[in-house]
Short mmCIF file of C-alpha atoms in Angstrom, two decimals:
data_model
loop_
_atom_site.label_atom_id
_atom_site.label_comp_id
_atom_site.label_asym_id
_atom_site.label_seq_id
_atom_site.Cartn_x
_atom_site.Cartn_y
_atom_site.Cartn_z
CA MET E 1 36.60 24.59 57.59
CA GLU E 2 33.45 23.62 57.04
CA ASP E 3 32.77 21.79 53.37
CA ARG E 4 29.92 23.25 51.57
CA GLY E 5 30.29 21.65 48.72
CA PHE E 6 28.25 18.60 46.99
CA ASP E 7 28.84 14.61 48.88
CA LEU E 8 28.19 13.47 44.93
CA GLU E 9 29.47 9.78 45.66
CA ALA E 10 26.57 9.98 48.33
CA ARG E 11 24.20 10.83 46.50
CA LEU E 12 25.08 8.85 43.63
CA SER E 13 24.92 6.13 45.85
CA ASP E 14 21.31 7.28 47.02
CA GLU E 15 20.06 7.18 43.42
CA ALA E 16 21.42 3.54 42.81
CA GLY E 17 19.42 2.20 45.80
CA VAL E 18 15.85 3.74 44.33
CA HIS E 19 16.65 4.41 40.56
CA GLY E 20 19.33 3.04 39.10
CA THR E 21 22.24 4.99 37.97
CA HIS E 22 23.58 4.78 33.90
CA SER E 23 27.31 5.05 32.40
CA LEU E 24 28.31 5.87 29.00
CA ALA E 25 29.17 3.05 26.42
CA PRO E 26 30.04 4.14 23.32
CA THR E 27 29.69 2.79 19.98
CA ASP E 28 31.56 2.95 16.68
CA ARG E 29 29.26 4.23 14.72
CA ILE E 30 24.93 4.87 14.43
CA ASP E 31 23.56 2.44 12.18
CA ALA E 32 21.41 -0.86 12.29
CA ARG E 33 24.68 -2.60 13.47
CA SER E 34 27.41 -1.31 15.25
CA TYR E 35 30.25 -2.71 17.90
CA ARG E 36 30.42 -1.26 20.83
CA ALA E 37 31.93 -0.78 24.38
CA GLU E 38 32.29 -1.14 27.85
CA PRO E 39 32.30 2.23 29.56
CA PRO E 40 35.20 3.72 29.73
CA ASN E 41 34.67 6.10 32.47
CA GLY E 42 37.63 8.34 31.60
CA GLY E 43 39.62 6.43 29.31
CA LEU E 44 40.22 4.82 26.01
CA PRO E 45 36.94 2.87 24.63
CA VAL E 46 38.04 -0.77 23.99
CA LEU E 47 35.32 -1.62 21.33
CA GLU E 48 34.35 -5.09 21.55
CA ALA E 49 35.31 -8.06 18.97
CA ASP E 50 31.20 -8.96 18.18
CA GLU E 51 29.00 -6.98 16.31
CA HIS E 52 25.47 -5.74 18.02
CA LEU E 53 21.96 -4.89 16.49
CA ILE E 54 20.90 -1.88 17.64
CA PHE E 55 16.93 -1.96 18.48
CA GLY E 56 17.29 0.89 20.80
CA SER E 57 18.15 3.73 18.58
CA GLN E 58 15.74 6.37 17.98
CA ASN E 59 17.32 6.53 14.28
CA TYR E 60 13.68 5.55 12.94
CA LEU E 61 14.16 5.83 9.23
CA GLY E 62 17.86 4.58 9.58
CA LEU E 63 19.23 7.80 7.42
CA THR E 64 21.99 8.95 9.62
CA ALA E 65 24.08 6.16 7.20
CA ASP E 66 22.60 7.46 3.89
CA GLN E 67 25.42 8.38 1.60
CA ARG E 68 22.73 11.38 0.79
CA VAL E 69 22.36 12.74 4.03
CA GLN E 70 26.29 12.51 4.71
CA ASN E 71 27.17 14.23 1.58
CA ALA E 72 24.54 17.00 2.67
CA ALA E 73 26.74 17.80 5.96
CA ARG E 74 29.98 17.03 4.01
CA GLN E 75 28.28 19.78 1.75
CA ALA E 76 27.55 21.87 4.07
CA ALA E 77 30.85 21.89 6.23
CA ALA E 78 32.98 22.96 2.98
CA THR E 79 30.76 25.68 1.92
CA VAL E 80 29.62 27.02 4.48
CA GLY E 81 31.59 25.94 7.97
CA THR E 82 32.04 23.25 10.40
CA GLY E 83 29.90 25.72 13.09
CA ALA E 84 27.67 28.97 13.23
CA GLY E 85 29.80 30.72 15.05
CA GLY E 86 27.48 33.22 16.98
CA SER E 87 23.81 33.32 18.07
CA ARG E 88 21.78 33.53 14.96
CA LEU E 89 20.52 36.91 16.33
CA THR E 90 24.01 37.99 15.46
CA THR E 91 26.71 36.13 13.06
CA GLY E 92 25.51 32.60 13.32
CA ASP E 93 22.18 33.09 10.70
CA THR E 94 22.65 30.94 7.80
CA ILE E 95 20.98 30.26 4.39
CA LEU E 96 20.68 27.10 5.18
CA HIS E 97 18.89 27.53 8.25
CA HIS E 98 16.82 29.51 6.16
CA ASP E 99 16.03 26.52 3.87
CA LEU E 100 15.35 23.69 6.47
CA GLU E 101 12.86 26.17 8.09
CA ARG E 102 11.37 26.74 4.76
CA LEU E 103 10.73 22.90 4.14
CA LEU E 104 9.90 22.43 8.17
CA ALA E 105 6.76 24.96 7.05
CA GLU E 106 5.98 23.60 4.38
CA THR E 107 6.09 20.33 5.68
CA LEU E 108 3.92 21.26 8.61
CA GLY E 109 1.38 23.28 7.33
CA THR E 110 2.10 26.37 9.11
CA GLU E 111 3.74 29.58 8.04
CA ARG E 112 6.80 29.82 9.73
CA ALA E 113 9.35 27.38 11.64
CA LEU E 114 12.58 27.72 14.06
CA THR E 115 14.84 25.61 14.88
CA PHE E 116 16.83 25.30 17.99
CA PRO E 117 19.97 23.96 18.62
CA SER E 118 18.55 20.85 20.77
CA GLY E 119 15.23 19.25 21.33
CA TYR E 120 15.52 19.95 24.97
CA ALA E 121 16.13 23.82 24.52
CA THR E 122 13.07 24.08 21.81
CA ASN E 123 10.83 23.09 24.82
CA VAL E 124 12.63 25.21 27.38
CA GLY E 125 13.01 28.22 25.22
CA THR E 126 9.73 28.28 23.57
CA ILE E 127 7.52 27.79 26.80
CA ARG E 128 9.73 30.12 28.87
CA ALA E 129 8.88 32.64 26.08
CA LEU E 130 5.09 32.19 26.44
CA GLU E 131 5.19 32.90 29.94
CA PRO E 132 1.80 31.11 30.32
CA ASP E 133 -0.35 31.75 33.42
CA VAL E 134 -1.28 27.85 33.41
CA VAL E 135 -0.25 24.68 31.49
CA PHE E 136 -2.08 21.64 31.35
CA VAL E 137 0.27 18.69 30.61
CA ASP E 138 -0.11 15.35 29.95
CA ALA E 139 1.60 13.02 33.17
CA TYR E 140 4.17 11.46 30.95
CA THR E 141 5.03 14.71 28.64
CA HIS E 142 8.88 15.33 28.54
CA VAL E 143 10.68 16.84 31.26
CA SER E 144 11.66 19.90 29.40
CA SER E 145 8.38 21.40 29.20
CA LEU E 146 8.12 20.94 32.85
CA GLU E 147 11.45 22.75 33.08
CA GLY E 148 10.06 25.34 31.00
CA CYS E 149 7.28 26.06 32.49
CA GLN E 150 8.81 26.23 35.95
CA LEU E 151 11.86 29.06 34.69
CA ALA E 152 8.31 30.96 33.00
CA GLY E 153 6.83 30.99 36.57
CA THR E 154 3.67 28.62 35.72
CA GLU E 155 1.26 26.90 36.94
CA VAL E 156 1.19 23.46 36.26
CA VAL E 157 -1.93 21.25 36.42
CA PRO E 158 -1.28 17.79 35.07
CA TYR E 159 -3.87 15.35 33.54
CA ASP E 160 -3.86 12.03 33.42
CA HIS E 161 -1.86 9.98 30.35
CA CYS E 162 -3.77 10.76 27.02
CA ASP E 163 -6.82 11.33 28.57
CA PRO E 164 -8.88 14.20 27.47
CA ASP E 165 -11.77 13.74 29.59
CA ASP E 166 -9.31 14.09 32.61
CA LEU E 167 -7.98 16.93 30.96
CA ARG E 168 -11.51 18.21 31.08
CA ALA E 169 -11.64 17.59 34.28
CA ALA E 170 -8.13 19.00 35.66
CA ILE E 171 -9.39 22.81 33.80
CA ASP E 172 -12.77 22.11 35.42
CA ARG E 173 -10.79 21.93 39.21
CA TYR E 174 -9.00 24.71 37.99
CA SER E 175 -11.89 26.93 37.38
CA GLY E 176 -13.23 26.50 40.49
CA ALA E 177 -10.70 27.13 42.97
CA GLU E 178 -10.28 30.36 44.80
CA ARG E 179 -7.83 32.64 43.42
CA GLU E 180 -6.73 36.27 43.55
CA THR E 181 -8.16 38.36 40.02
CA VAL E 182 -5.18 39.05 38.08
CA THR E 183 -4.87 42.58 37.38
CA SER E 184 -3.56 45.19 34.51
CA ASP E 185 -1.67 48.06 35.76
CA GLY E 186 -4.59 50.24 35.10
CA GLY E 187 -6.52 47.83 37.86
CA GLU E 188 -8.71 46.25 35.39
CA ALA E 189 -9.05 42.42 35.21
CA VAL E 190 -7.02 40.33 32.92
CA GLU E 191 -7.78 36.80 31.77
CA GLU E 192 -4.93 34.44 32.07
CA SER E 193 -3.51 32.28 29.18
CA TRP E 194 -3.84 29.03 29.32
CA LEU E 195 -1.93 26.94 27.39
CA VAL E 196 -2.21 22.76 27.12
CA VAL E 197 1.02 20.55 26.26
CA THR E 198 1.10 16.86 25.60
CA ASP E 199 3.75 14.69 23.19
CA SER E 200 2.12 13.50 20.46
CA THR E 201 3.70 9.80 20.32
CA PHE E 202 5.20 8.71 24.13
CA MET E 203 8.38 7.34 24.49
CA LEU E 204 7.97 5.65 27.98
CA ASP E 205 4.57 3.40 26.75
CA GLY E 206 4.61 4.01 22.73
CA ALA E 207 1.36 5.67 23.37
CA VAL E 208 -0.40 7.89 20.56
CA ALA E 209 -2.51 10.77 22.45
CA PRO E 210 -5.86 11.29 21.17
CA LEU E 211 -5.24 15.24 19.43
CA SER E 212 -8.34 15.84 17.94
CA ALA E 213 -10.00 15.36 21.14
CA ILE E 214 -7.41 17.35 23.40
CA CYS E 215 -7.99 20.05 20.99
CA ASP E 216 -12.13 19.90 21.51
CA VAL E 217 -11.08 20.32 25.22
CA ALA E 218 -9.05 23.45 24.80
CA GLU E 219 -11.01 25.20 22.62
CA THR E 220 -14.10 25.33 24.84
CA VAL E 221 -11.98 26.98 27.31
CA GLY E 222 -10.20 28.95 24.58
CA ALA E 223 -6.71 27.73 25.87
CA TRP E 224 -4.01 27.03 22.99
CA VAL E 225 -2.30 23.86 22.37
CA MET E 226 1.33 23.08 22.21
CA VAL E 227 2.23 19.64 20.63
CA ASP E 228 5.64 17.68 20.84
CA GLU E 229 6.29 15.45 17.99
CA THR E 230 9.76 14.63 18.81
CA HIS E 231 8.75 10.58 17.86
CA ALA E 232 6.73 11.40 15.31
CA THR E 233 8.36 14.10 12.81
CA GLY E 234 8.78 12.77 9.38
CA LEU E 235 7.31 8.88 10.14
CA TYR E 236 4.01 9.79 9.08
CA ALA E 237 2.33 11.21 5.17
CA ARG E 238 4.22 13.47 3.41
CA GLY E 239 7.15 13.78 6.24
CA GLY E 240 4.97 14.74 8.69
CA GLY E 241 3.64 13.61 12.20
CA ILE E 242 0.40 13.15 14.20
CA VAL E 243 -0.82 16.28 13.99
CA GLN E 244 -0.70 15.70 9.75
CA ALA E 245 -2.08 12.51 9.75
CA GLU E 246 -5.46 13.38 12.14
CA GLY E 247 -5.82 16.65 10.05
CA VAL E 248 -5.28 18.97 13.18
CA ALA E 249 -2.05 21.39 12.01
CA ASP E 250 -4.96 24.37 12.24
CA ARG E 251 -5.63 23.40 15.88
CA VAL E 252 -2.42 23.43 17.13
CA HIS E 253 -0.99 26.79 17.85
CA VAL E 254 2.46 25.16 18.75
CA GLN E 255 4.05 22.28 16.81
CA MET E 256 7.71 21.16 18.59
CA GLY E 257 9.67 18.44 17.14
CA SER E 258 13.58 17.25 17.13
CA LEU E 259 15.81 17.08 13.95
CA SER E 260 17.35 14.21 16.27
CA SER E 261 15.34 11.40 15.94
CA ALA E 262 13.72 10.13 12.24
CA LEU E 263 15.55 13.18 10.57
CA ALA E 264 19.16 11.72 11.52
CA SER E 265 20.64 15.27 12.68
CA GLN E 266 20.79 16.92 15.93
CA GLY E 267 18.58 20.63 17.26
CA GLY E 268 15.05 20.94 17.12
CA TYR E 269 12.27 23.13 16.05
CA ILE E 270 8.85 24.96 16.34
CA ALA E 271 6.55 25.62 14.15
CA GLY E 272 3.11 27.77 13.63
CA ASP E 273 2.40 31.58 12.78
CA THR E 274 4.66 34.19 12.11
CA ALA E 275 4.08 36.16 15.18
CA LEU E 276 4.78 33.06 17.39
CA ILE E 277 8.08 32.44 15.73
CA GLU E 278 9.13 36.51 15.98
CA TRP E 279 8.43 36.35 19.18
CA VAL E 280 10.25 33.63 20.14
CA LEU E 281 13.19 33.95 18.40
CA ASN E 282 13.47 37.91 20.31
CA ARG E 283 12.19 35.94 23.59
CA ALA E 284 13.37 32.81 23.86
CA PRO E 285 17.05 32.48 26.16
CA PRO E 286 18.34 29.10 24.60
CA PHE E 287 17.52 30.78 21.50
CA VAL E 288 18.89 34.30 21.95
CA GLU E 289 22.04 33.36 24.45
CA SER E 290 22.80 29.99 22.13
CA THR E 291 25.10 29.61 19.18
CA GLY E 292 23.29 28.27 16.44
CA LEU E 293 22.42 24.64 15.20
CA THR E 294 26.01 24.28 12.66
CA PRO E 295 25.43 24.30 9.54
CA MET E 296 26.24 20.59 9.09
CA ALA E 297 23.51 19.66 11.06
CA ALA E 298 20.72 22.27 9.11
CA ALA E 299 21.87 20.18 5.77
CA ALA E 300 21.51 16.62 7.06
CA ALA E 301 18.17 17.64 8.73
CA SER E 302 16.78 18.89 4.99
CA GLU E 303 17.85 15.88 3.43
CA ALA E 304 16.64 14.00 5.96
CA LEU E 305 13.32 15.32 5.16
CA HIS E 306 13.03 15.38 1.99
CA LEU E 307 13.92 11.66 1.77
CA SER E 308 11.26 11.37 4.56
CA LYS E 309 9.07 12.59 1.85
CA HIS E 310 9.90 11.21 -0.88
CA GLY E 311 11.66 8.27 -0.11
CA ASN E 312 10.39 4.76 0.94
CA GLN E 313 11.88 4.90 4.48
CA ARG E 314 8.55 5.28 6.71
CA GLU E 315 7.23 1.83 4.50
CA ARG E 316 10.17 -0.22 5.54
CA LEU E 317 10.30 1.02 9.01
CA TRP E 318 6.27 0.69 9.44
CA GLU E 319 6.73 -2.79 7.84
CA ASN E 320 9.56 -3.82 10.34
CA VAL E 321 7.08 -2.23 13.38
CA GLY E 322 4.32 -4.63 12.40
CA HIS E 323 6.58 -7.97 12.28
CA LEU E 324 8.10 -6.85 15.75
CA ARG E 325 5.07 -6.00 17.41
CA GLU E 326 3.65 -9.67 15.82
CA GLY E 327 5.89 -11.60 16.73
CA LEU E 328 6.84 -10.73 20.40
CA ALA E 329 2.65 -10.72 21.10
CA GLY E 330 2.91 -14.44 19.47
CA MET E 331 5.55 -14.97 22.39
CA GLY E 332 3.07 -13.94 24.79
CA TYR E 333 4.21 -10.38 25.74
CA ASP E 334 2.43 -7.04 26.42
CA VAL E 335 3.23 -5.01 23.94
CA LEU E 336 1.93 -1.36 24.85
CA GLY E 337 1.60 1.51 22.80
CA ASP E 338 0.35 2.49 19.03
CA SER E 339 3.38 3.81 17.32
CA GLN E 340 6.84 2.75 16.36
CA ILE E 341 7.36 2.76 20.25
CA LEU E 342 6.74 -1.07 21.23
CA ALA E 343 7.66 -0.87 25.24
CA VAL E 344 8.11 -4.43 26.09
CA GLU E 345 6.03 -4.79 29.56
CA CYS E 346 8.07 -7.60 32.07
CA GLY E 347 6.44 -7.01 35.19
CA THR E 348 9.15 -5.97 37.76
CA ILE E 349 12.30 -3.40 37.11
CA GLN E 350 14.34 -6.42 38.28
CA GLN E 351 12.96 -8.71 34.99
CA ALA E 352 13.07 -5.61 32.89
CA HIS E 353 16.78 -5.02 33.44
CA GLU E 354 17.31 -8.87 33.42
CA LEU E 355 16.08 -9.35 30.11
CA THR E 356 17.83 -6.00 28.62
CA ASP E 357 21.27 -7.49 29.92
CA ALA E 358 20.48 -11.09 28.63
CA LEU E 359 19.67 -9.44 24.91
CA ALA E 360 22.98 -7.55 25.10
CA ALA E 361 24.79 -11.08 26.01
CA ARG E 362 22.32 -12.65 22.73
CA GLY E 363 23.65 -9.49 20.70
CA VAL E 364 20.83 -7.38 20.42
CA ILE E 365 20.61 -3.82 22.37
CA VAL E 366 17.17 -2.49 23.32
CA GLN E 367 16.64 0.57 25.49
CA PRO E 368 16.55 -0.50 29.52
CA PRO E 369 13.75 0.78 31.92
CA MET E 370 14.48 4.21 32.71
CA THR E 371 12.67 6.32 35.46
CA PRO E 372 12.44 9.86 33.95
CA LEU E 373 13.66 12.63 35.74
CA ARG E 374 10.56 14.65 36.48
CA THR E 375 9.80 18.53 37.94
CA ASP E 376 7.04 19.78 39.68
CA LEU E 377 4.97 16.54 39.01
CA SER E 378 4.82 14.60 42.40
CA ASP E 379 6.44 10.92 41.93
CA ASP E 380 3.84 9.00 41.89
CA THR E 381 2.17 10.93 38.77
CA VAL E 382 4.64 8.30 36.59
CA PRO E 383 4.64 5.16 37.00
CA ALA E 384 7.85 2.84 37.49
CA ASP E 385 8.90 2.26 34.41
CA THR E 386 8.96 -2.28 34.03
CA THR E 387 9.42 -2.37 30.34
CA VAL E 388 11.88 -3.12 27.88
CA THR E 389 11.96 -0.73 24.49
CA VAL E 390 12.32 -2.15 21.36
CA LEU E 391 12.79 0.86 18.11
CA PRO E 392 12.70 -0.59 15.21
CA SER E 393 14.75 1.19 12.29
CA ALA E 394 13.84 1.26 8.28
CA ALA E 395 17.59 0.22 8.52
CA HIS E 396 16.91 -3.42 9.54
CA THR E 397 16.27 -5.89 7.35
CA ARG E 398 14.25 -8.83 7.39
CA GLY E 399 16.86 -11.35 8.81
CA GLN E 400 17.85 -9.16 11.80
CA VAL E 401 14.74 -8.69 12.48
CA LEU E 402 14.08 -12.30 12.20
CA ALA E 403 17.22 -12.52 14.45
CA SER E 404 16.20 -10.12 17.49
CA LEU E 405 12.81 -12.26 17.69
CA GLU E 406 15.25 -15.34 18.08
CA ALA E 407 17.12 -13.70 20.71
CA PHE E 408 14.40 -12.33 22.90
CA GLN E 409 12.98 -15.78 22.30
CA ASP E 410 16.33 -17.06 23.71
CA ALA E 411 16.57 -14.69 26.77
CA SER E 412 12.79 -14.76 27.74
CA ASP E 413 13.61 -18.55 28.09
CA ALA E 414 16.78 -17.98 30.29
CA CYS E 415 15.38 -14.91 32.44
CA GLU E 416 11.80 -17.66 32.59
CA LEU E 417 9.82 -14.78 31.99
CA LEU E 418 7.62 -16.41 29.55
#
C-alpha cells in the first residue's frame, strides 16, 4: 500500500540543514537563576548540578517569583477554581476576567479590553474577526499576525522594517495598481478596509517602532492601526507600553499585548472601543471556541499589572538594561535596538551559536539566533539572525549583571569574536 503519511524524519533533517532545529530543555523555575536539564526527549529530566543565570527570559519585571503575584494565583484557585471550564461565552466567564480587563482598559486608555488564552490566539483571532481587505505589515511583525491575515483571506503588503516612508510608498504602490472594483450586493462600489499592523518593540532586533509617524501615514488614507505591545506592556509609565509612552492611544484602533511577558502570567489581550470588543468576542474563533483564560492566570496578571504601575520593578529593569548595554558596547559589541531587548551582533549564525554555547558553559543563558517562521512573506524579507539576544530582568542583582558581563568577556575571547 502506498504511504500517504508524512516523512517527518526527512523534514527534520532538511530543516536542521537550513535553519537548525531546537529541543526542549526544562528548568526548575522561572526566575533570574535556575537549574536546567539537558533535553530529556520524552524521559525524566535530570537537573544539572550548577545553577545558571537566566538572561534569555521575557520575565522582564521578574514577577513570576514575586510572592504577591503567586498569592493572587493561589487565592484565585482556592476561591474560583483552577480552570475556566468552558468558553467565556458559555460558563467560563468569571469576575476575575472582568477585573483584569477593567484594569487593562484603565491602564491603556481605552473603553474596553478583552483577554485571550494566548497572545498568539489574540493576534490570529482579532485579525480573523476584522477581515480587513488589505494589511500593510512591518516586515519583522510576528508570524501570528500573518497567520491571522491568511485565515482572513487578506492581501498582505509588507513594508520595510520600522520605516514609515516605505509604508507610505507601499500604500502608494498598492493604490496605483490596477485591480477589480469591490462592489456590494446592490452593485455599488465599496471602499476596501485597510489595516496597518506593527509591533511596538521587536524581538528580532530590539527596535522600537516610530508609532507616531506610522499613525501619520495611516491617517492620510483612513487606515486603522493595530499595534502589538507584547514586549512593551507594563514597562513604561503607569504600566503602559510604547503606545502610552508616545501618547498615541487615541490614534491606535487596536492595542494588542501579552500577559505572558512582563505580566508574569499567560494569555493575551486586545484593547479598544466597545464596538471592537463586542465584535471580536462574537467573531474571533480562538476566543469563541476556546476555553477561557484560567482564573489563576487572570488574577496573577492583574496583580502583576498593579505592581508594574505602582512598584519599582520598571526602574530596576531599566537600570540593568543600561548597565548591560554599556558593558557590552564597551567590549566592542554592536548592540542593536532601543529597548530592553539587547540584540548582540556576532557576525554569522555559526558565531552566534558558538557564543551562546560558550556562555552556557560559563553559567549564563541567553537566547540563541532563531529564524522566525514566516507566512505570506518572501524568505528574503527577514534577514538571517546573526545575533544572540540578552534579556535582562528587574530580578537580576547588580552582581548578577556584572557576572554576566564577565562571562561575555571570557566567552568572547574563547570564541575569538572581539
